[in-house]
mmCIF file of C-alpha atoms in Angstrom:
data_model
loop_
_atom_site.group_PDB
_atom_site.id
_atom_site.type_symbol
_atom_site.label_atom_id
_atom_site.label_comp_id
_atom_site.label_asym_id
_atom_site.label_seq_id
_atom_site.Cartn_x
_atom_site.Cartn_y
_atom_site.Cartn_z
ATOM 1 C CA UNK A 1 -23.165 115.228 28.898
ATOM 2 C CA UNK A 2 -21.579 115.143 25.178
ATOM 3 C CA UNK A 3 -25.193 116.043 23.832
ATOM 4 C CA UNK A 4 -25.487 118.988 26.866
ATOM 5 C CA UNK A 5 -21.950 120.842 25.494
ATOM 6 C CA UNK A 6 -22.811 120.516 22.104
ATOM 7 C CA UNK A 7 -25.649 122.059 22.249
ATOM 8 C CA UNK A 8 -24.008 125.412 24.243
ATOM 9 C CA UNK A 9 -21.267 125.102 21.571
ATOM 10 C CA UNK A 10 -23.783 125.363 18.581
ATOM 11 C CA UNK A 11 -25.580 127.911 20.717
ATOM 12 C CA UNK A 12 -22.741 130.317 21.417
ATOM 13 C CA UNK A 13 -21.148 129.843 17.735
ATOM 14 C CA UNK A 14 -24.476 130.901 16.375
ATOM 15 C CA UNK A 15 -25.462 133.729 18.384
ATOM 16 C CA UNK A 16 -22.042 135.571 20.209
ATOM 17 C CA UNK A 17 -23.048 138.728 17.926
ATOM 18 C CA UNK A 18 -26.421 138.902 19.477
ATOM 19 C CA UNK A 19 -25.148 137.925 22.940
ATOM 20 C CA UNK A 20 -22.581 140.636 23.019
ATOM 21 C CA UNK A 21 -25.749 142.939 22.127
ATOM 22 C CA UNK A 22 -28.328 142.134 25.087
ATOM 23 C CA UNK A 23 -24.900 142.224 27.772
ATOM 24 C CA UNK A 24 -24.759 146.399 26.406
ATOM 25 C CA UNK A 25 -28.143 146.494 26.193
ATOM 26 C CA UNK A 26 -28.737 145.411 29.945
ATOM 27 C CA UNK A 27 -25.533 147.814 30.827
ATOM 28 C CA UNK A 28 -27.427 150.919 29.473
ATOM 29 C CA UNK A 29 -30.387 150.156 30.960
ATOM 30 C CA UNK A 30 -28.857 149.135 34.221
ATOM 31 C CA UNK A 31 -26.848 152.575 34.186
ATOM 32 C CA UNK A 32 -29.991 154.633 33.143
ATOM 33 C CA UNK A 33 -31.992 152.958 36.448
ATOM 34 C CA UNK A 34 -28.990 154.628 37.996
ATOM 35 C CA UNK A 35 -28.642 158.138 36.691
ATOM 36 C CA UNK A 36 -31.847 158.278 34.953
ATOM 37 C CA UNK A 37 -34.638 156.613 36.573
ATOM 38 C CA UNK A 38 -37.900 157.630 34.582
ATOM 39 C CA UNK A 39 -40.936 155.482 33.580
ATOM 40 C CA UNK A 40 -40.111 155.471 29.945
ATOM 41 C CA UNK A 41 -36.503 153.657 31.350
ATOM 42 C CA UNK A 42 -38.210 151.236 33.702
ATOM 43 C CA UNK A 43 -40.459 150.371 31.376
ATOM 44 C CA UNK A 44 -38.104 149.727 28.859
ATOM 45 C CA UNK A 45 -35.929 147.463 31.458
ATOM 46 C CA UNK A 46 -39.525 145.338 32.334
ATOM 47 C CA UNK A 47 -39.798 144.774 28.280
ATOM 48 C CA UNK A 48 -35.954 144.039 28.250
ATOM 49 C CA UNK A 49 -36.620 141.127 31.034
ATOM 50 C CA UNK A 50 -39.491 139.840 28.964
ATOM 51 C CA UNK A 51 -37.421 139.606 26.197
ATOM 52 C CA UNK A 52 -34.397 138.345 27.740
ATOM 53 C CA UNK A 53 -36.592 135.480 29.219
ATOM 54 C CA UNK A 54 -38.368 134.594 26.174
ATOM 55 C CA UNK A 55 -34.911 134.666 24.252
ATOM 56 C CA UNK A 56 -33.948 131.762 27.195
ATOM 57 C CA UNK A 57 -37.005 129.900 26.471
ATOM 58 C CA UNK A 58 -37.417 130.461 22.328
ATOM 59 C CA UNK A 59 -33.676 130.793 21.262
ATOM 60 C CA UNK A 60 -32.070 128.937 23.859
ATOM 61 C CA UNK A 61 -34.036 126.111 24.842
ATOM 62 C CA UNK A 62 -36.497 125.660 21.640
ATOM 63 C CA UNK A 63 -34.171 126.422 18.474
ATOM 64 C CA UNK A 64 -30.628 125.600 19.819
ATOM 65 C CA UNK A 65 -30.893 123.103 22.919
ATOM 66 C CA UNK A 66 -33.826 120.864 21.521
ATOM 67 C CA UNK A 67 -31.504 118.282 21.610
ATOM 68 C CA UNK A 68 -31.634 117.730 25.058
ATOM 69 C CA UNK A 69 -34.662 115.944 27.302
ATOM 70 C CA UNK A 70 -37.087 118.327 28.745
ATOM 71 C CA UNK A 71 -35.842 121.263 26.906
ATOM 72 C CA UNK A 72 -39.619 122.528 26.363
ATOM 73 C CA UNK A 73 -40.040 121.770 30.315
ATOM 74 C CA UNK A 74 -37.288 124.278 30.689
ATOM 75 C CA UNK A 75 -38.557 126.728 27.885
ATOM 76 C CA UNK A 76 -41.782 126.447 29.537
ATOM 77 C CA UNK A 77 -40.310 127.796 32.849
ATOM 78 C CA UNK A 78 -38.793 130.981 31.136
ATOM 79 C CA UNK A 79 -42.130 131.960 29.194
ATOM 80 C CA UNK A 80 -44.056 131.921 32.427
ATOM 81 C CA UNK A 81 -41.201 134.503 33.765
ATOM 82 C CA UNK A 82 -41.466 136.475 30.289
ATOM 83 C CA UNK A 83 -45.433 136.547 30.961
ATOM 84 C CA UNK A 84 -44.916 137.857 34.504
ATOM 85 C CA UNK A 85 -42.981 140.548 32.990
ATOM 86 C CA UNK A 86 -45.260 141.601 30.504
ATOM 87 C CA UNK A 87 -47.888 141.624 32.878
ATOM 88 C CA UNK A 88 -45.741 143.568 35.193
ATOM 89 C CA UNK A 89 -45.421 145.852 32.504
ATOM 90 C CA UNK A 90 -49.290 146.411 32.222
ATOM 91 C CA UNK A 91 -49.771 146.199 35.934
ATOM 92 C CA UNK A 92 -46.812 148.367 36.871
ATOM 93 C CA UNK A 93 -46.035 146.368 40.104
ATOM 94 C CA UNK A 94 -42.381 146.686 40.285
ATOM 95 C CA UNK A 95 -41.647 150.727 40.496
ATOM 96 C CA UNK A 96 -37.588 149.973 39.898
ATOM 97 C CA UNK A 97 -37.258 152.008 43.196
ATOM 98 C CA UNK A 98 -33.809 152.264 44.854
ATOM 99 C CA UNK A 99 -33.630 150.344 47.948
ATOM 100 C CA UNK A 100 -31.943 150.154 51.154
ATOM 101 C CA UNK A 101 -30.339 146.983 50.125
ATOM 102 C CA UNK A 102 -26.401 146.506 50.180
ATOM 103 C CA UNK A 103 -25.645 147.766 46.563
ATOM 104 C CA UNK A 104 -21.823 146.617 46.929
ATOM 105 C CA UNK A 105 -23.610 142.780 46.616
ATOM 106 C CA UNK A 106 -26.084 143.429 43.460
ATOM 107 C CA UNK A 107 -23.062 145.145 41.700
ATOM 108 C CA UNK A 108 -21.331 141.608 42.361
ATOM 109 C CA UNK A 109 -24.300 140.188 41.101
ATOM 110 C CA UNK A 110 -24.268 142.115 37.975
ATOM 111 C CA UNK A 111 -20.589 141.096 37.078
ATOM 112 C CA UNK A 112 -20.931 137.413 37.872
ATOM 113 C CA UNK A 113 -22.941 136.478 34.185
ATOM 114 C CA UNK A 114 -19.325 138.180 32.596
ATOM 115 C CA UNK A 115 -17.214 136.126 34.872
ATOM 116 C CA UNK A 116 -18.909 133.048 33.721
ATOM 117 C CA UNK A 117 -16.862 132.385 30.973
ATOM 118 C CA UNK A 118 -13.673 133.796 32.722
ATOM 119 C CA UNK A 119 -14.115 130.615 34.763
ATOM 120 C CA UNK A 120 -14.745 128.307 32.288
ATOM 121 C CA UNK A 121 -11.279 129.921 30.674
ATOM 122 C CA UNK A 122 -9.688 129.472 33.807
ATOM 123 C CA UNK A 123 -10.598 125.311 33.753
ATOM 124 C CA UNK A 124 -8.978 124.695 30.447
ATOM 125 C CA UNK A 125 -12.431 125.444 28.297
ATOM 126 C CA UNK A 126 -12.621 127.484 25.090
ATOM 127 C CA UNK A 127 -15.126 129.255 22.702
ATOM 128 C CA UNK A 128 -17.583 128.159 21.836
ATOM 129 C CA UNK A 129 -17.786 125.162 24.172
ATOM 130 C CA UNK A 130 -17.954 126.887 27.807
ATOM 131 C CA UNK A 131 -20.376 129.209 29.393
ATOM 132 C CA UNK A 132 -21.011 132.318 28.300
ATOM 133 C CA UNK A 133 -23.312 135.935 29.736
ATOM 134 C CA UNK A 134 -26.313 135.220 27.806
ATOM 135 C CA UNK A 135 -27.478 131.979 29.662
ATOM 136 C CA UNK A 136 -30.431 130.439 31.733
ATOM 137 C CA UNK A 137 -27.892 130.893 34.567
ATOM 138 C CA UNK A 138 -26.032 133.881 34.103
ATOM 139 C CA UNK A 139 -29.441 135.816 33.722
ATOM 140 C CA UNK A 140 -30.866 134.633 36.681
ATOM 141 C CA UNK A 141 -27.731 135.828 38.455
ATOM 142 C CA UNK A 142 -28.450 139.430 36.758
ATOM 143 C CA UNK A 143 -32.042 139.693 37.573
ATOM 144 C CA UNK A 144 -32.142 138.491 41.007
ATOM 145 C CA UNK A 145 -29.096 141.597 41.169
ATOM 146 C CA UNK A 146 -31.597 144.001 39.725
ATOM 147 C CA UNK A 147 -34.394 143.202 42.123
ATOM 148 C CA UNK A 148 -31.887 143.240 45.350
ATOM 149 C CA UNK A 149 -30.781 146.561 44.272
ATOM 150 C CA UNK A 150 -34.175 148.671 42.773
ATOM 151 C CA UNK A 151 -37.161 146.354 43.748
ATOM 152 C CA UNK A 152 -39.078 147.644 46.957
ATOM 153 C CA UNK A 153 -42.283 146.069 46.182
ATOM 154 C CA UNK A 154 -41.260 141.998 46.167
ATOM 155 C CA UNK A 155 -43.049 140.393 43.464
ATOM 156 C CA UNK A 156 -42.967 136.536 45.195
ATOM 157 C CA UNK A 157 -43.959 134.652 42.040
ATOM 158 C CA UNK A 158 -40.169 135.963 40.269
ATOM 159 C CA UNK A 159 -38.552 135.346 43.411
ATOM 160 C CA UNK A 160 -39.821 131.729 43.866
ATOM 161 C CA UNK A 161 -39.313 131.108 40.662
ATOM 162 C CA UNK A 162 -35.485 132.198 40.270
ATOM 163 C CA UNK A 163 -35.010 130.120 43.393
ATOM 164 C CA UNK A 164 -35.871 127.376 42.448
ATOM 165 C CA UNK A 165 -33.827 127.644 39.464
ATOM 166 C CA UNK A 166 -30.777 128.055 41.762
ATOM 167 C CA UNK A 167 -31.584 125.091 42.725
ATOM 168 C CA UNK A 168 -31.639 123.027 38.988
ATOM 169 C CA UNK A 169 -28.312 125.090 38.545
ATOM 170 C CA UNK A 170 -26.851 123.446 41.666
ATOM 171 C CA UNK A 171 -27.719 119.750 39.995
ATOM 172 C CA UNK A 172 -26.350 121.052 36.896
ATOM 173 C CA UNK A 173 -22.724 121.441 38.910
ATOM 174 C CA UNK A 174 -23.244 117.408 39.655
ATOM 175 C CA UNK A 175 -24.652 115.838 36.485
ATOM 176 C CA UNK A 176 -23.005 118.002 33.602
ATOM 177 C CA UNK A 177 -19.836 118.989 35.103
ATOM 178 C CA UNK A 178 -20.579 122.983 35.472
ATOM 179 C CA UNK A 179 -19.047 124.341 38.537
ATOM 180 C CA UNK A 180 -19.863 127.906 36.763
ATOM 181 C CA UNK A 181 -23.102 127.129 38.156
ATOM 182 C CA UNK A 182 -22.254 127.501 41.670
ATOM 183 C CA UNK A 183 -22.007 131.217 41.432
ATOM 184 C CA UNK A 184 -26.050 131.141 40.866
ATOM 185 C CA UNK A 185 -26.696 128.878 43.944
ATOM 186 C CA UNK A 186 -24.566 130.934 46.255
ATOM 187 C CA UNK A 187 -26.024 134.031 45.080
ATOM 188 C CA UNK A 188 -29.187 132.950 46.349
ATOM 189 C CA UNK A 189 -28.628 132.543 50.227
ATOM 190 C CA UNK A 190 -28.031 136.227 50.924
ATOM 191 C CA UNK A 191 -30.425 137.679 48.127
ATOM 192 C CA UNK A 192 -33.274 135.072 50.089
ATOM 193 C CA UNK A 193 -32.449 136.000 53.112
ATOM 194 C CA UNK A 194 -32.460 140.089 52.067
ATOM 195 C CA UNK A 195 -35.616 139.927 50.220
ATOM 196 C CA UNK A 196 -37.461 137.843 52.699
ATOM 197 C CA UNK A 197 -36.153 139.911 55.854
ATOM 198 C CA UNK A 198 -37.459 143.141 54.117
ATOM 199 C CA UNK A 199 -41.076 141.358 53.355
ATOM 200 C CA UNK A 200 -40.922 139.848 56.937
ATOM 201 C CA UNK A 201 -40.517 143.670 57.905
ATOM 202 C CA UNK A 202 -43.313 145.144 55.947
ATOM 203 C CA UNK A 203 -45.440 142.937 57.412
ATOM 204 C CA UNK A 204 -44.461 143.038 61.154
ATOM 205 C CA UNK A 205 -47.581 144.790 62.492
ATOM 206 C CA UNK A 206 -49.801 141.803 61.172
ATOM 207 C CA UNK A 207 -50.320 139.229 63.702
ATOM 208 C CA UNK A 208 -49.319 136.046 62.622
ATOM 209 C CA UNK A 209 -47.667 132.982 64.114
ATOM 210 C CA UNK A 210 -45.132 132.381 64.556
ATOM 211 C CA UNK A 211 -44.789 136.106 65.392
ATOM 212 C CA UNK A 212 -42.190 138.146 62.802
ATOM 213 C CA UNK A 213 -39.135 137.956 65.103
ATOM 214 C CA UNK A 214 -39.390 133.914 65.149
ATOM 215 C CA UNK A 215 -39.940 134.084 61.023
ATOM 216 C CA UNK A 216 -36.601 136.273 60.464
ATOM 217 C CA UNK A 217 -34.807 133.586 63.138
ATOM 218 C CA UNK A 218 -36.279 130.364 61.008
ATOM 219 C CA UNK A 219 -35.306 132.314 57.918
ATOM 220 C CA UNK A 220 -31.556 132.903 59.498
ATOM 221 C CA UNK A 221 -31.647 129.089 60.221
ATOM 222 C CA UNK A 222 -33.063 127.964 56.864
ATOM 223 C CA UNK A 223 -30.030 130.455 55.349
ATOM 224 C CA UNK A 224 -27.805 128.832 57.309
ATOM 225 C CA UNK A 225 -28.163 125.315 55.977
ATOM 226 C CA UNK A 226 -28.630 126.107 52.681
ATOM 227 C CA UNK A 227 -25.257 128.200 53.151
ATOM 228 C CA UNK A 228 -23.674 124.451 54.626
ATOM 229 C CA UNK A 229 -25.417 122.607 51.815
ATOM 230 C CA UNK A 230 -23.534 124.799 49.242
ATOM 231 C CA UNK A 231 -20.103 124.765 50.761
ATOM 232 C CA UNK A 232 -20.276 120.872 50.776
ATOM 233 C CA UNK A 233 -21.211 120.830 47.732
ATOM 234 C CA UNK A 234 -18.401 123.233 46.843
ATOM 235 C CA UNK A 235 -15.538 121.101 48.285
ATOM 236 C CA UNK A 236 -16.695 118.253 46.504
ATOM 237 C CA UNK A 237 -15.649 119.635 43.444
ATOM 238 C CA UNK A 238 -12.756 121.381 44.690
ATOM 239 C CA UNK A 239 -11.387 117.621 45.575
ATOM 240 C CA UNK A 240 -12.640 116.816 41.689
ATOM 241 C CA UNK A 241 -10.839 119.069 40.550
ATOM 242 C CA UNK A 242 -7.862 119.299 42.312
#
């Protein structure tokens, strides 16, 4: 664990200029999607992501966290999401389209990488040792925000893959003392059940078994314990801490 906050202290002490630079960065372009929505824009938010990612994987990961075991596992993980952005890029899957989704919930989503290191204030942590916006975490929290609120087209492979890292965040609450890290996991019950409900309902006129209205009722149920799994997990450290 001693090795684990090092590492984010070097990390943040060596980098806050830059971080404070890709939070304004992904503001403008977040806006612009808003007000401004043109191909040159989206574009320019798909090459953001890429970059964002790789900056995970290269910065992150390579230069600042290769302390740790399985840090080029981890960097690994965010160049394969870089690559799916560059290829989205070329292949232009994700349109950035405005959806029907609740937008009150990916605006929460945008503001949860800032309130990151509000709560590591909040449990007696300070700079540079506590979490800060431009993390593994706190990015996934962003992106999976950005594809609840623009993304009509799912693209699976990002979805799958941000999931899953919901779940190493969730260990990372147990094993290195991060409750931060909850906000990710939570975040993910709704957004699955929202982005799976909408691809359940795109595809309702296929037949397949078990037949669309039994898929959105397993996918309620599989929400459902996830949703328990989390709140036990979440009182457990409320008794830690307490």
């Amino acid at each position: 664990m001693e090795i684990f906050w090092n590492t984010i202290a070097r990390y943040n002490a060596a980098t806050w200029p830059w971080q404070i630079a890709i939070v304004a960065a992904a503001a403008v372009l977040t806006v612009l999607l808003y007000l401004r929505p043109t191909q040159n824009v989206k574009r320019a938010m798909k090459l953001f992501l890429a970059g964002l990612n790789a900056w995970i994987a290269v910065v992150y990961y390579l230069v600042w966290c290769g302390q740790r075991s399985h840090s080029d596992v981890l960097a690994l993980f965010w160049e394969i999401m870089a690559v799916i952005w560059l290829y989205d890029l070329y292949a232009d899957f994700t349109r950035f389209e405005r959806t029907s989704r609740p937008n009150g919930f990916a605006l929460l989503l945008y503001l949860m990488p800032l309130a990151y290191p509000l709560f590591s204030l909040a449990r007696g942590l300070s700079f540079p040792m506590m979490t800060m916006p431009v993390m593994p975490c706190s990015v996934a929290v962003f992106t999976i925000g950005l594809m609840l609120a623009f993304t009509h087209r799912i693209n699976i492979f990002l979805v799958l893959f941000l999931c899953h890292w919901a779940l190493i965040g969730l260990a990372k609450v147990y094993f290195f003392g991060i409750p931060e890290d909850f906000l990710l996991a939570t975040s993910t019950v709704p957004a699955l059940y929202l982005f799976f409900r909408e691809y359940i309902a795109k595809n309702r006129e296929l037949r397949t078994k078990p037949d669309a209205r039994m898929l959105n009722g397993l996918l309620i149920l599989l929400c459902i314990v996830i949703g328990l799994f989390f709140t036990a997990t979440l009182l457990h450290q409320i008794r830690l801490y307490v």
